[in-house]
Coordinates of C-alpha atoms and ligand atoms in Angstrom, one line a residue:
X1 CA 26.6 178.3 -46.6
X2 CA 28.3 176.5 -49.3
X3 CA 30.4 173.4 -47.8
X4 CA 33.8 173.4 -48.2
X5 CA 36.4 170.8 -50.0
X6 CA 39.1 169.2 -47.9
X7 CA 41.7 167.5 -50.3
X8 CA 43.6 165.4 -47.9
X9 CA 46.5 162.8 -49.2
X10 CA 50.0 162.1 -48.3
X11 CA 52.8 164.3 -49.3
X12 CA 53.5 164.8 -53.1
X13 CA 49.8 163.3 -54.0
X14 CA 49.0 166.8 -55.4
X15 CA 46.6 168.2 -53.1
X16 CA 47.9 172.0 -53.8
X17 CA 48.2 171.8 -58.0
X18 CA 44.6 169.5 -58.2
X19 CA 43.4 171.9 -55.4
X20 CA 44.0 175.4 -57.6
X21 CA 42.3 173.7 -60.9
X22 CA 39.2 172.4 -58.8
X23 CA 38.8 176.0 -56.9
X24 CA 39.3 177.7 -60.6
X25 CA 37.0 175.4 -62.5
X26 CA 34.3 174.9 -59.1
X27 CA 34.4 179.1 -58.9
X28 CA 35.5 178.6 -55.4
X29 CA 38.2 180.1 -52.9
X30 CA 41.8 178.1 -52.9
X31 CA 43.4 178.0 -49.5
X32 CA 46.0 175.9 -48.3
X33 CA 46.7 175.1 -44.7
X34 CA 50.3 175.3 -44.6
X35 CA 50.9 178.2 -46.7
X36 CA 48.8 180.2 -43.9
X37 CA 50.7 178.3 -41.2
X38 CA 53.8 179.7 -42.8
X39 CA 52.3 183.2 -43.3
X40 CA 51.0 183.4 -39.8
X41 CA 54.4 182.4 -38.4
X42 CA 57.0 184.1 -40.6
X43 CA 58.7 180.8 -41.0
X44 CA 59.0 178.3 -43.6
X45 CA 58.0 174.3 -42.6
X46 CA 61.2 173.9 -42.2
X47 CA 62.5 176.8 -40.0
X48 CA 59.3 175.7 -37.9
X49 CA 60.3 172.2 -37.5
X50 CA 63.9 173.2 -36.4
X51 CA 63.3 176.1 -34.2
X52 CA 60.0 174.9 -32.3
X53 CA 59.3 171.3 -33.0
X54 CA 56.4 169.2 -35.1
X55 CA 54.0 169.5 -32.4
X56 CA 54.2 173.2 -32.5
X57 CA 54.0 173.1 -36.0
X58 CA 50.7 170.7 -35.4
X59 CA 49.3 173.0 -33.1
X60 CA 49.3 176.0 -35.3
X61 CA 48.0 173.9 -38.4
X62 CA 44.8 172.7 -36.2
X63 CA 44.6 176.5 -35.7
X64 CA 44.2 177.4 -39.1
X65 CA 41.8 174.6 -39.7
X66 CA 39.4 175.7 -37.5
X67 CA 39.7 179.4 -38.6
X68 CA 38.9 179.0 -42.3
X69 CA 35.9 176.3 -41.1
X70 CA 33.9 178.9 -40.0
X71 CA 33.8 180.1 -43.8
X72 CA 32.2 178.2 -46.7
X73 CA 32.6 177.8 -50.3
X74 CA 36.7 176.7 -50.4
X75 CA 38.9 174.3 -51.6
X76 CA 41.0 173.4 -48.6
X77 CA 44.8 171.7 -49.1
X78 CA 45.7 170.1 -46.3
X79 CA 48.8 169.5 -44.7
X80 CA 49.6 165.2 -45.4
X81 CA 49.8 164.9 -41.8
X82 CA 46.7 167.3 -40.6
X83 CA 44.3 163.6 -40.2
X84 CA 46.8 162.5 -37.5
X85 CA 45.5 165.6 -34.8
X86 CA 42.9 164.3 -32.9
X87 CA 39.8 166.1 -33.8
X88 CA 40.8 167.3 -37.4
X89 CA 39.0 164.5 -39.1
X90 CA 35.5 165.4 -37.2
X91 CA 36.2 169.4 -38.0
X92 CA 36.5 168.5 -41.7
X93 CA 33.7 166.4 -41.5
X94 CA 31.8 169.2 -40.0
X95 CA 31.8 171.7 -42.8
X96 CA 32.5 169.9 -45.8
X97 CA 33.0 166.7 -48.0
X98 CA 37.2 165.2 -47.7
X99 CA 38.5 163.9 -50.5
X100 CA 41.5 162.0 -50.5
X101 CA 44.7 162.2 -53.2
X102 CA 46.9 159.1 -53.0
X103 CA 49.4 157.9 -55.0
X104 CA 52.4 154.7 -55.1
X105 CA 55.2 155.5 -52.1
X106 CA 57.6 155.1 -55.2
X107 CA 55.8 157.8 -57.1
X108 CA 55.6 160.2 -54.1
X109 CA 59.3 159.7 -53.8
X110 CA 60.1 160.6 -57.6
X111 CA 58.2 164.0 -56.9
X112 CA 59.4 165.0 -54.1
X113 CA 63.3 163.6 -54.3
X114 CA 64.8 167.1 -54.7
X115 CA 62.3 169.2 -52.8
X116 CA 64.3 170.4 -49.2
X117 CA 61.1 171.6 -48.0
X118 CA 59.8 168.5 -46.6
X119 CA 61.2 168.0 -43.2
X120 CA 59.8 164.7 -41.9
X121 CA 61.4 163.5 -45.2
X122 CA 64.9 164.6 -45.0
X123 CA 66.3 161.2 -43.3
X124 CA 68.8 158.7 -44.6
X125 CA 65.7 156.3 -46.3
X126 CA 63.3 158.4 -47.5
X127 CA 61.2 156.1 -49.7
X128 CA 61.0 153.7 -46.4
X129 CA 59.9 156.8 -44.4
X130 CA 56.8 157.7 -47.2
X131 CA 56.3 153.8 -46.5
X132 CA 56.2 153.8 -42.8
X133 CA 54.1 157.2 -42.1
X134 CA 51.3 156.1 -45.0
X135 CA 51.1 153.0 -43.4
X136 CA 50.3 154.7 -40.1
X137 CA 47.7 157.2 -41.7
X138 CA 46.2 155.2 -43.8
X139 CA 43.3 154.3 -41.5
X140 CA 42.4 158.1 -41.6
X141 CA 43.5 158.8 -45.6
X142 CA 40.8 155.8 -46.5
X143 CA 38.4 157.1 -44.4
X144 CA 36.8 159.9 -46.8
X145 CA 34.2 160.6 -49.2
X146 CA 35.9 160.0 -52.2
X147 CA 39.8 158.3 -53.5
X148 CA 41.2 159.8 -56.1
X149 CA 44.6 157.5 -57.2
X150 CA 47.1 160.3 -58.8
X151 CA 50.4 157.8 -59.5
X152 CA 49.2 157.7 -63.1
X153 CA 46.8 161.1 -63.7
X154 CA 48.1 164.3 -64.5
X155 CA 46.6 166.7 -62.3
X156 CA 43.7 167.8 -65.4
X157 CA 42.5 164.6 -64.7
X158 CA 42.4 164.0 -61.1
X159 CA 40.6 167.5 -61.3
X160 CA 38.1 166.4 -63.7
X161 CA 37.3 162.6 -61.5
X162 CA 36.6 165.1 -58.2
X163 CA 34.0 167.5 -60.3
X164 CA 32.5 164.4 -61.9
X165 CA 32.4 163.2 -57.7
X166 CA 31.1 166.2 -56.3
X167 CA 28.7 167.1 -59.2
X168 CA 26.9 163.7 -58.3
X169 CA 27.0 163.6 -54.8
Ligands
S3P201 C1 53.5 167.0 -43.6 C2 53.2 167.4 -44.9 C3 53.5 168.7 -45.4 C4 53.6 169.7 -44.3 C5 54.6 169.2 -43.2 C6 54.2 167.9 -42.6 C7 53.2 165.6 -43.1 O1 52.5 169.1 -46.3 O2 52.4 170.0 -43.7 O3 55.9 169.1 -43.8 O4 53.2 165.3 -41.9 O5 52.9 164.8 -44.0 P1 52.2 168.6 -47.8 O6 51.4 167.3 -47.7 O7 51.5 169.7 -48.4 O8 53.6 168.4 -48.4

């Protein structure tokens, strides 16, 4: 079975656009974790965070990560906080390369400013919150096959530097 991809990275890195090129240009499947969490609960991230709570949210996203690792040949985007659930790293791991999108907290703030959709972002300091929570992931976001830095690539590019990566590995 073909491995999968896992793009991992912190919100606003790009994992969904850069995902969608790769899986087009790799001739692979695009799937994206929270999209099917959203789908299997009839709720948007947000409506999930407010009327259940982030765990439950973390619960059904582990879910869908070990459904679609029982297939091969995708191009996984990954929830920004997926690496903190104990055991998410390792299923990864299991089935396919990671690959990790990051990009400047000040960057990650200019493309996600006006988007409501981010709930663990909607607090009085946002920039100081990207801060704080990469900071507290960043053990597991360098602990991949491959960085890709995104402040500075249009998401072309940051396509093109992953096929050049997994074409040689
Ligand atoms: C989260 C990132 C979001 C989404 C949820 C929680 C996080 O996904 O899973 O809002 O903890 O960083 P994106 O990284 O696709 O925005």
């Amino acid at each position: 079975m073909k491995k999968n991809i896992y793009l991992i990275g912190f919100m606003g890195t790009g994992k969904s656009t850069v995902g969608r090129l790769l899986a087009d240009r790799l001739g692979m499947e695009f799937c994206d974790t929270d999209a099917m969490v959203e789908k299997r609960a009839g709720k948007t991230i947000t409506e999930i965070f407010e009327d259940l709570d982030e765990d439950a949210f973390r619960v059904m996203e582990t879910e869908i990560l070990k459904e679609i690792t029982g297939k091969g040949n995708l191009v996984v985007s990954t929830g920004g906080g997926i690496v903190v659930t104990k055991g998410n790293m390792e299923i990864m791991r299991s089935a396919g390369k990671l690959i990790t999108l990051m990009a400047s907290p000040e960057q990650i703030f200019e493309r996600i400013k006006d988007d409501r959709g981010r709930p663990l972002l909607n607090v009085d300091s946002p920039l100081d919150e990207i801060k704080r929570l990469i900071y507290d992931r960043a053990p597991f976001y360098i602990n991949t096959d491959y960085i890709v830095e995104t402040t500075e690539l249009s998401p072309e590019d940051a396509a093109e530097e992953i096929i050049r990566f997994v074409e040689n590995a």
